[in-house]
CSV table of C-alpha atoms and ligand atoms in Angstrom, one decimal:
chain,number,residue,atom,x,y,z
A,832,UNK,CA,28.1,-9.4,24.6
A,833,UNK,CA,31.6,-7.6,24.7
A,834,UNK,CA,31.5,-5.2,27.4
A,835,UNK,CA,32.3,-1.5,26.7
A,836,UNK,CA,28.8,-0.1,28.2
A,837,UNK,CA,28.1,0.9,31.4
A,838,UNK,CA,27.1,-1.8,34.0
A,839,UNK,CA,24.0,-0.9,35.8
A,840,UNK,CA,23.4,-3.1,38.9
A,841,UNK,CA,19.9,-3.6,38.4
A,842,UNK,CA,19.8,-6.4,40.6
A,843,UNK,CA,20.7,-4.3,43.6
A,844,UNK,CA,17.0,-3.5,44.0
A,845,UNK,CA,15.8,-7.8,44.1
A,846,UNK,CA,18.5,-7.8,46.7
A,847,UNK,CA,17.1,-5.4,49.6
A,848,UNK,CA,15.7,-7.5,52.6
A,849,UNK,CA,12.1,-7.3,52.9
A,850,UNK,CA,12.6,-5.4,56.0
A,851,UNK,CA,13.8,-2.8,54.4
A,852,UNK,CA,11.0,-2.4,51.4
A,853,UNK,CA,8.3,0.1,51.8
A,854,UNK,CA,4.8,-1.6,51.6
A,855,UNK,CA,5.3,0.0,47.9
A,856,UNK,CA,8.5,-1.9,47.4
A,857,UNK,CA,7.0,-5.1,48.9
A,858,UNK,CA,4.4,-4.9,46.3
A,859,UNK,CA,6.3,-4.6,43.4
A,860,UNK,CA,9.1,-6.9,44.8
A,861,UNK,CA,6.0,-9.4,44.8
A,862,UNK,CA,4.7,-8.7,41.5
A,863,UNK,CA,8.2,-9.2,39.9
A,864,UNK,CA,8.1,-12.6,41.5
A,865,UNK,CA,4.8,-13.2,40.0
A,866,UNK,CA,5.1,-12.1,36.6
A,867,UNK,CA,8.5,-14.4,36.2
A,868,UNK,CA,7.1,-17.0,38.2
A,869,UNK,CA,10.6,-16.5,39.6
A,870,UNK,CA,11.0,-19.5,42.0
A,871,UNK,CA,7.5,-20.9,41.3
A,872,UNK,CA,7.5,-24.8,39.8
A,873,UNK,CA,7.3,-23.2,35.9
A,874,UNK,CA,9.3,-25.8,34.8
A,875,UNK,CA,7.4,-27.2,32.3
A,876,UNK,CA,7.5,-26.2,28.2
A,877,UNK,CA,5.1,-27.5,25.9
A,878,UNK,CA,7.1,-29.2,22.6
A,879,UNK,CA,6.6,-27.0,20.0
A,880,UNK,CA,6.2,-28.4,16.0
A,881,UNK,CA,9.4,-30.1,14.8
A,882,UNK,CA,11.6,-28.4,12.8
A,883,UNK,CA,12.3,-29.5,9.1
A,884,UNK,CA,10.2,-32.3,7.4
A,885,UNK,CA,8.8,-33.3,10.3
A,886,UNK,CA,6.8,-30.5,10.4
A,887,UNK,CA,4.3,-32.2,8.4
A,888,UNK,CA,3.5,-34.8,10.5
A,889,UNK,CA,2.6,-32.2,13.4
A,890,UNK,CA,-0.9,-31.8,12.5
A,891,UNK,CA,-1.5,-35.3,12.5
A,892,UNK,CA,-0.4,-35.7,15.8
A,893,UNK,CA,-1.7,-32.1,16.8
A,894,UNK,CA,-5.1,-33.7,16.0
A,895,UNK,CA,-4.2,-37.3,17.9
A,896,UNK,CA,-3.5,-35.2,20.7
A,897,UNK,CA,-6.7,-32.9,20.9
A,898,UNK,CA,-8.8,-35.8,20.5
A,899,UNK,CA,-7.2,-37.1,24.2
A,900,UNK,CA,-7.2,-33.1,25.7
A,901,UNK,CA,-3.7,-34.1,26.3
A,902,UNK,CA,-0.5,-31.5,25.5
A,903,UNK,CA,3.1,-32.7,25.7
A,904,UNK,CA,5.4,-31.0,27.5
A,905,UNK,CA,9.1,-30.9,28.4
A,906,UNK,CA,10.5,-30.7,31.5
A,907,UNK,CA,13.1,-28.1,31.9
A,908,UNK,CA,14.1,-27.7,35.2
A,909,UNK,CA,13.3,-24.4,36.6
A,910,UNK,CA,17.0,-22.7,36.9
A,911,UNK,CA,16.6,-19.2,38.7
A,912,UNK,CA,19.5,-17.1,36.7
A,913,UNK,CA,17.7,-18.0,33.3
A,914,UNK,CA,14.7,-16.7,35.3
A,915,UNK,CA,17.1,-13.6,36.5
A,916,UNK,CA,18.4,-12.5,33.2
A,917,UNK,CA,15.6,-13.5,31.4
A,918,UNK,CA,16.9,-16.2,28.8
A,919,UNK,CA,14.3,-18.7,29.2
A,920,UNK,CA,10.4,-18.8,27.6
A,921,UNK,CA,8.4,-19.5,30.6
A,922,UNK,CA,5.4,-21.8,30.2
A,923,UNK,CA,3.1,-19.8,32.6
A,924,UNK,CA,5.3,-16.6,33.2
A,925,UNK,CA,3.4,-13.3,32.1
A,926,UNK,CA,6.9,-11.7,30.8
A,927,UNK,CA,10.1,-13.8,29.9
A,928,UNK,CA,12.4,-10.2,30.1
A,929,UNK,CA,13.6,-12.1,33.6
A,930,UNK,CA,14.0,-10.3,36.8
A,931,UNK,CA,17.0,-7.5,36.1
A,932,UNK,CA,14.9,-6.0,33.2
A,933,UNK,CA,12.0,-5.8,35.0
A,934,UNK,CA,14.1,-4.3,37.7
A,935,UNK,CA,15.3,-1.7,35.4
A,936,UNK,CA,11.7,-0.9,34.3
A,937,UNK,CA,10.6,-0.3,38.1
A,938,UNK,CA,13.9,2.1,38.3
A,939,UNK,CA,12.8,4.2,35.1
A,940,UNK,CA,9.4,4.1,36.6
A,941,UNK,CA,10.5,5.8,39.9
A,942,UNK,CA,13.1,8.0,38.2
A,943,UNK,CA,10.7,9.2,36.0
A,944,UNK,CA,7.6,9.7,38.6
A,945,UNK,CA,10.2,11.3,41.4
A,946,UNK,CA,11.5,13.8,39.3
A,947,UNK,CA,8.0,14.6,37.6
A,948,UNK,CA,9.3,13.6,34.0
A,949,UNK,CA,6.2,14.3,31.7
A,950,UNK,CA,4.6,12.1,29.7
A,951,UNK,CA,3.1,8.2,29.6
A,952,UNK,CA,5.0,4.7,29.7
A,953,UNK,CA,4.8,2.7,27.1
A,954,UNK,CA,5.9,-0.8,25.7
A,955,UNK,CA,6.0,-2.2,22.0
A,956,UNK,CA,6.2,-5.5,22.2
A,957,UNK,CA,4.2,-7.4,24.9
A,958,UNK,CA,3.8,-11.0,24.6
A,959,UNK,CA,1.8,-12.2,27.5
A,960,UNK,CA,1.5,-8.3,29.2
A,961,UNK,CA,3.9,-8.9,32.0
A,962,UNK,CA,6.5,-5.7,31.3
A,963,UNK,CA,3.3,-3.9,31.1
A,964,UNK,CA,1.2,-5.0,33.9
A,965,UNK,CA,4.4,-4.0,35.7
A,966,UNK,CA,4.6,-0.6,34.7
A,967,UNK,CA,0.5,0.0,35.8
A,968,UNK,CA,1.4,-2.0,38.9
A,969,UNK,CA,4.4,0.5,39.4
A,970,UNK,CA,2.0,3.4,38.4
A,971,UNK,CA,-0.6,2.2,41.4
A,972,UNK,CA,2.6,1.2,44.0
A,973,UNK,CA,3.8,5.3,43.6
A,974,UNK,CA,0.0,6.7,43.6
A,975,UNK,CA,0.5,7.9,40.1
A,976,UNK,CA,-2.9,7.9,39.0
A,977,UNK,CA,-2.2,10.3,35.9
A,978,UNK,CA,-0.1,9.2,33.8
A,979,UNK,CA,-1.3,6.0,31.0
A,980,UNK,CA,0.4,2.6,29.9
A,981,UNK,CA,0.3,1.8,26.8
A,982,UNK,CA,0.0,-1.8,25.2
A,983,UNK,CA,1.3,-2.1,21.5
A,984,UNK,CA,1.4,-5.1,19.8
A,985,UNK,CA,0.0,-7.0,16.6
A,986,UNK,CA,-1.4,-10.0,19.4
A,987,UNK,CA,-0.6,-11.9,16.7
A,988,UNK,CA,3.3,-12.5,16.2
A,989,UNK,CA,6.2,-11.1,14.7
A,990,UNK,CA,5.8,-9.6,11.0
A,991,UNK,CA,7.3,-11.3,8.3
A,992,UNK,CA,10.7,-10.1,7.6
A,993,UNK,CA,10.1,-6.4,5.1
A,994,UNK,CA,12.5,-6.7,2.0
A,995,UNK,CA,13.3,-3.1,2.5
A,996,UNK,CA,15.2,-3.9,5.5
A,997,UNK,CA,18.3,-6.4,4.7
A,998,UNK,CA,19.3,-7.0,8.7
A,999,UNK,CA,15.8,-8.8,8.6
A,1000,UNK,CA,16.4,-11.1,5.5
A,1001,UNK,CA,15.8,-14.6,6.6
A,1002,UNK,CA,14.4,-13.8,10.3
A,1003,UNK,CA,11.9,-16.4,11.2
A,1004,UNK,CA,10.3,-14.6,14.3
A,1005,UNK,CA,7.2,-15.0,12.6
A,1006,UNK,CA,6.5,-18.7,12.8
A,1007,UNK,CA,7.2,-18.7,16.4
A,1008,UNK,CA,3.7,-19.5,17.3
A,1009,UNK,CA,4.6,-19.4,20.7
A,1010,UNK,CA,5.2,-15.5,20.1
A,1011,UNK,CA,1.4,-14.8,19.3
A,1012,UNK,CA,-0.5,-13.9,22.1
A,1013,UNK,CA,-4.2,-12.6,21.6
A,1014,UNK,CA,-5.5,-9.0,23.1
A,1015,UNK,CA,-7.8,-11.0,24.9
A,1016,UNK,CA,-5.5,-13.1,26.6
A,1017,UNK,CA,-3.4,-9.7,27.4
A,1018,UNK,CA,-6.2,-8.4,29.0
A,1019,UNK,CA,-7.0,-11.6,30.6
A,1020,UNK,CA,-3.7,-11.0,32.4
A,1021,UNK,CA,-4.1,-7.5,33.4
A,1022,UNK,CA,-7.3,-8.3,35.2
A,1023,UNK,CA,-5.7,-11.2,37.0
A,1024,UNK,CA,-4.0,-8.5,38.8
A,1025,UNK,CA,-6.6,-6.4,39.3
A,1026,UNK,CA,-5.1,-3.5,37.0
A,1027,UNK,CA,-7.0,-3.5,34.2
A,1028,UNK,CA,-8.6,-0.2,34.2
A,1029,UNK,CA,-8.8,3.3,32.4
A,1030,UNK,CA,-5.1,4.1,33.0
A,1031,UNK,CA,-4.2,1.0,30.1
A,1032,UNK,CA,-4.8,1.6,26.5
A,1033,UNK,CA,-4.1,-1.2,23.9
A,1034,UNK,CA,-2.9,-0.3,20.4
A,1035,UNK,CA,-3.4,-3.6,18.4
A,1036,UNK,CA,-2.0,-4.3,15.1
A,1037,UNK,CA,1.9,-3.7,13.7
A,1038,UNK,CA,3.6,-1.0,14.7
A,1039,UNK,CA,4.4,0.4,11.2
A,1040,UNK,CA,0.4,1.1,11.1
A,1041,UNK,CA,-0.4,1.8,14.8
A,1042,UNK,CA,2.1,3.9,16.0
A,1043,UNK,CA,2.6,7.1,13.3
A,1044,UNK,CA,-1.2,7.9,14.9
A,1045,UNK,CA,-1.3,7.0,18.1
A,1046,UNK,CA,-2.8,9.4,20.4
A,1047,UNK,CA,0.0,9.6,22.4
A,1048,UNK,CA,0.9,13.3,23.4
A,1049,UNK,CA,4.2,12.4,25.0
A,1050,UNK,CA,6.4,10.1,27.1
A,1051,UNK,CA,8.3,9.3,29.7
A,1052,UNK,CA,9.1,5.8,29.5
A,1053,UNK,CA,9.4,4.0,25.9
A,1054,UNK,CA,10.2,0.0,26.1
A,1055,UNK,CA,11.0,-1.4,22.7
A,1056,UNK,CA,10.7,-5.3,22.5
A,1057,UNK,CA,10.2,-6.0,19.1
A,1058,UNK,CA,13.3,-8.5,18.2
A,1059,UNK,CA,13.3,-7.3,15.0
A,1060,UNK,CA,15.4,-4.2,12.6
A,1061,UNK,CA,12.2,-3.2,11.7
A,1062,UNK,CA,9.9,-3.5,14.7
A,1063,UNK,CA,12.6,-1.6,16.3
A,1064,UNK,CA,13.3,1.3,13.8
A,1065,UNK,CA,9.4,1.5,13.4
A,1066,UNK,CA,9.1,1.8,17.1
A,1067,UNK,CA,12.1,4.6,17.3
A,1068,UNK,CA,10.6,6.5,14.4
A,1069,UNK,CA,7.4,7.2,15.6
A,1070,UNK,CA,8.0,7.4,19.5
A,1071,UNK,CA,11.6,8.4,20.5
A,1072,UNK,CA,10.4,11.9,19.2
A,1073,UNK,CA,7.6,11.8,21.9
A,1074,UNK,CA,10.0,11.1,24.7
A,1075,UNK,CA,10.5,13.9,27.4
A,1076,UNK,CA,14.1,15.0,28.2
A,1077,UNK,CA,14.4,13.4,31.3
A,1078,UNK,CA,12.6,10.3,30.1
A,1079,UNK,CA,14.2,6.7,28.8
A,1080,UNK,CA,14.6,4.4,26.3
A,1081,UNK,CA,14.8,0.7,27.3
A,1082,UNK,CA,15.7,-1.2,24.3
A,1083,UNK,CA,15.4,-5.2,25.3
A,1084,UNK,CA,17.0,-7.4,22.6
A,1085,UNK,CA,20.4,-4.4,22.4
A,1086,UNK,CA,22.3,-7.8,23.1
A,1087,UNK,CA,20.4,-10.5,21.9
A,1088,UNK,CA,19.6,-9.8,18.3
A,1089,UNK,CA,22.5,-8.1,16.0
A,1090,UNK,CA,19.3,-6.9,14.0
A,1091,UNK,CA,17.8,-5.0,16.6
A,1092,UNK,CA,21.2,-3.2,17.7
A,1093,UNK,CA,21.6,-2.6,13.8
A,1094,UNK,CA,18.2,-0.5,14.1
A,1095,UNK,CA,19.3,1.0,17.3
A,1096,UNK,CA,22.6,2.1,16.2
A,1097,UNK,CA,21.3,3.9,12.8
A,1098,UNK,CA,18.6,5.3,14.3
A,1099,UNK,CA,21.2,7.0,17.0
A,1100,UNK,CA,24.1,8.2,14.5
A,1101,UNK,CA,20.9,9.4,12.3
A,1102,UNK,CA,19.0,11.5,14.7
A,1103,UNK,CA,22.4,12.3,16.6
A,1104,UNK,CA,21.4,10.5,19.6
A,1105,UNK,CA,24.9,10.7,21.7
A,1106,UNK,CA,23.5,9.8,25.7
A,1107,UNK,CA,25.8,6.4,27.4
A,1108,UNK,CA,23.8,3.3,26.6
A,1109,UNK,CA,24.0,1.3,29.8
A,1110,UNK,CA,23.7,-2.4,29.6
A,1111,UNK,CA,21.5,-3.9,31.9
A,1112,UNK,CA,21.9,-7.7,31.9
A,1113,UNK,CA,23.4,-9.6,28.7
A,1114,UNK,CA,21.0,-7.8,26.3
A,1115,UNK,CA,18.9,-5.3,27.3
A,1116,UNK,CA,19.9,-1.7,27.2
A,1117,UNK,CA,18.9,1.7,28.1
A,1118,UNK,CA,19.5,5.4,28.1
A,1119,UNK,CA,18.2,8.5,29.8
A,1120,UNK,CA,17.3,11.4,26.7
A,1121,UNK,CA,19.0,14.5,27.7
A,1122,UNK,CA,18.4,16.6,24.7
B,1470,SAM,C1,9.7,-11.1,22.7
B,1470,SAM,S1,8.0,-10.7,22.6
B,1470,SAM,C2,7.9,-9.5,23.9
B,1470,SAM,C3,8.1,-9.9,25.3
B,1470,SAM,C4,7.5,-9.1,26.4
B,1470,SAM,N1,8.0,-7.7,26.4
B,1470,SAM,C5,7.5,-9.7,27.7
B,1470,SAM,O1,7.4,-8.9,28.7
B,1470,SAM,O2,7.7,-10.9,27.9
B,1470,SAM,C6,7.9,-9.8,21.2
B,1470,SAM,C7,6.5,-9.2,20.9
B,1470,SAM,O3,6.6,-8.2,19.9
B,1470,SAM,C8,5.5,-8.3,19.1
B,1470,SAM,N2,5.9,-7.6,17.8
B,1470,SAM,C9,7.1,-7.7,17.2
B,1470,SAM,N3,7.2,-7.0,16.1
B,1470,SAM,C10,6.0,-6.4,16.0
B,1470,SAM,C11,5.4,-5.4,15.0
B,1470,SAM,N4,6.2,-5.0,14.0
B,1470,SAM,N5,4.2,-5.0,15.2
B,1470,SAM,C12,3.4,-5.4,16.2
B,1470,SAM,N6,3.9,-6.3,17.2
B,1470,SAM,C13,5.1,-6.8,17.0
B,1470,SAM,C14,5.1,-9.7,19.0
B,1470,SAM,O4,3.8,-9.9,18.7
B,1470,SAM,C15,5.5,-10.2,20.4
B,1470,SAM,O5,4.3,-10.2,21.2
């Protein structure tokens, strides 16, 4: 991505000895690592269907396979900047956003709980749960017992692309199998770390349905990972309104997909939204609402 925006080091924080970490740092420092599997052998990716007419022939040897209990997988050598900034799928890994977004959630997180920022965190868009177990691990490390995460997602994949919304014509996010991950595998996750309690609310099904009612009075952090123009103008629609001055807007795939900084971008110039974006690693974003 060219480079007008701000850079934000948000690796600065990965990079403070242990020594020098709180037993609040340590913890999220270790949960981080976990959630990436950031130097943990997760080098292995299952093959996924092959693409054109091929495709055909996958249930046949989907069945083959079964009948053995056997899954093929590749081996992709585990390479710790994907696993930095985030450009790889992991195979285990409860988030793929990579260490500097995650980073850049915790410093929201902090931001937002130091300077007594109303309002809940949020993320749209959860895959596995790993952004979001972070935030209610972030939430436990500073003794914020008040505030909620919430957990929005279809647990069932990417929409198909909506007519209505031409940067979307032809997206194919929604055959990515690979991209639907149940509720109860979500909360699955969340208990492996102990966190899944009263403080985490789910909101299941698409965003254009769930989130125009959610009971959510306000917030302070709003994560957008929805890879798509309309995930992300549905999510800015019904939430950005909800966001406290003070509070910010992490959009992940800024960089990544032209479509999502399409929705970005009108939503902005629409609603007058002028704050810096600053770019935190080669796609995500974020800004701090000031007005
Ligand atoms: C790239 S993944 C999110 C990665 C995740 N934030 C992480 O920590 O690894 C995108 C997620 O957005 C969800 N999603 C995208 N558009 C959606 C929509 N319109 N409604 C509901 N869920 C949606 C998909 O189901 C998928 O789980």
């Amino acid at each position: 991505m060219p480079s007008p925006l701000p850079y934000y080091d948000p690796l600065a924080l990965v990079r403070e000895p242990a020594a020098q970490l709180s037993p609040a740092g340590l913890y999220m420092d270790l949960m981080k690592r976990c959630l990436t599997r950031y130097g943990f052998d997760d080098d292995l990716t299952p093959v996924e269907p092959f693409p054109g007419w091929r495709r055909r022939l996958w249930p046949v040897i989907q069945r083959a396979l079964d009948h053995q209990d056997w899954v093929v997988h590749r081996r992709l050598p585990f390479q710790p900047e994907y696993r930095e900034d985030g450009r790889d799928w992991p195979y285990r890994a409860e988030t793929m956003i990579g260490l500097r977004r995650l980073n850049n959630l915790q410093h929201c997180i902090e931001r937002v709980v130091a300077e007594e920022v109303p309002g809940d965190l949020i993320e749209c868009g959860v895959w596995r749960g790993g952004a979001a177990i972070f935030m209610r691990a972030a939430l436990a490390a500073l003794g914020d017992a008040d505030r909620r995460v919430w957990v929005a997602d279809s647990f069932q994949g990417l929409p198909k692309p909506n007519a209505k919304h031409e940067a979307d014509r032809g997206d194919q996010h929604w055959t990515r199998e690979t991209l639907a991950v149940p509720l109860e595998e979500v909360k699955r996750n969340f208990a492996r770390y102990n966190l899944l309690d009263q403080q985490v609310r789910f909101l299941q099904g698409w965003f254009s349905e769930t989130l125009p009612t959610a009971p959510i009075e306000q917030l302070a952090v709003l994560r957008a990972d929805g890879d798509m123009y309309g995930s992300t103008i549905d999510i800015l629609s019904s939430l950005y309104p909800k966001l406290s001055v003070g509070g910010f807007c992490i959009i992940d795939d800024y960089g990544a997909v032209p479509a999502c900084r399409a929705a970005t971008e009108d939503y902005r110039s629409e609603h007058g939204i002028t704050e810096t974006i600053e770019r935190i690693d080669w796609t995500g974003v974020f800004w701090q609402r000031q007005a």
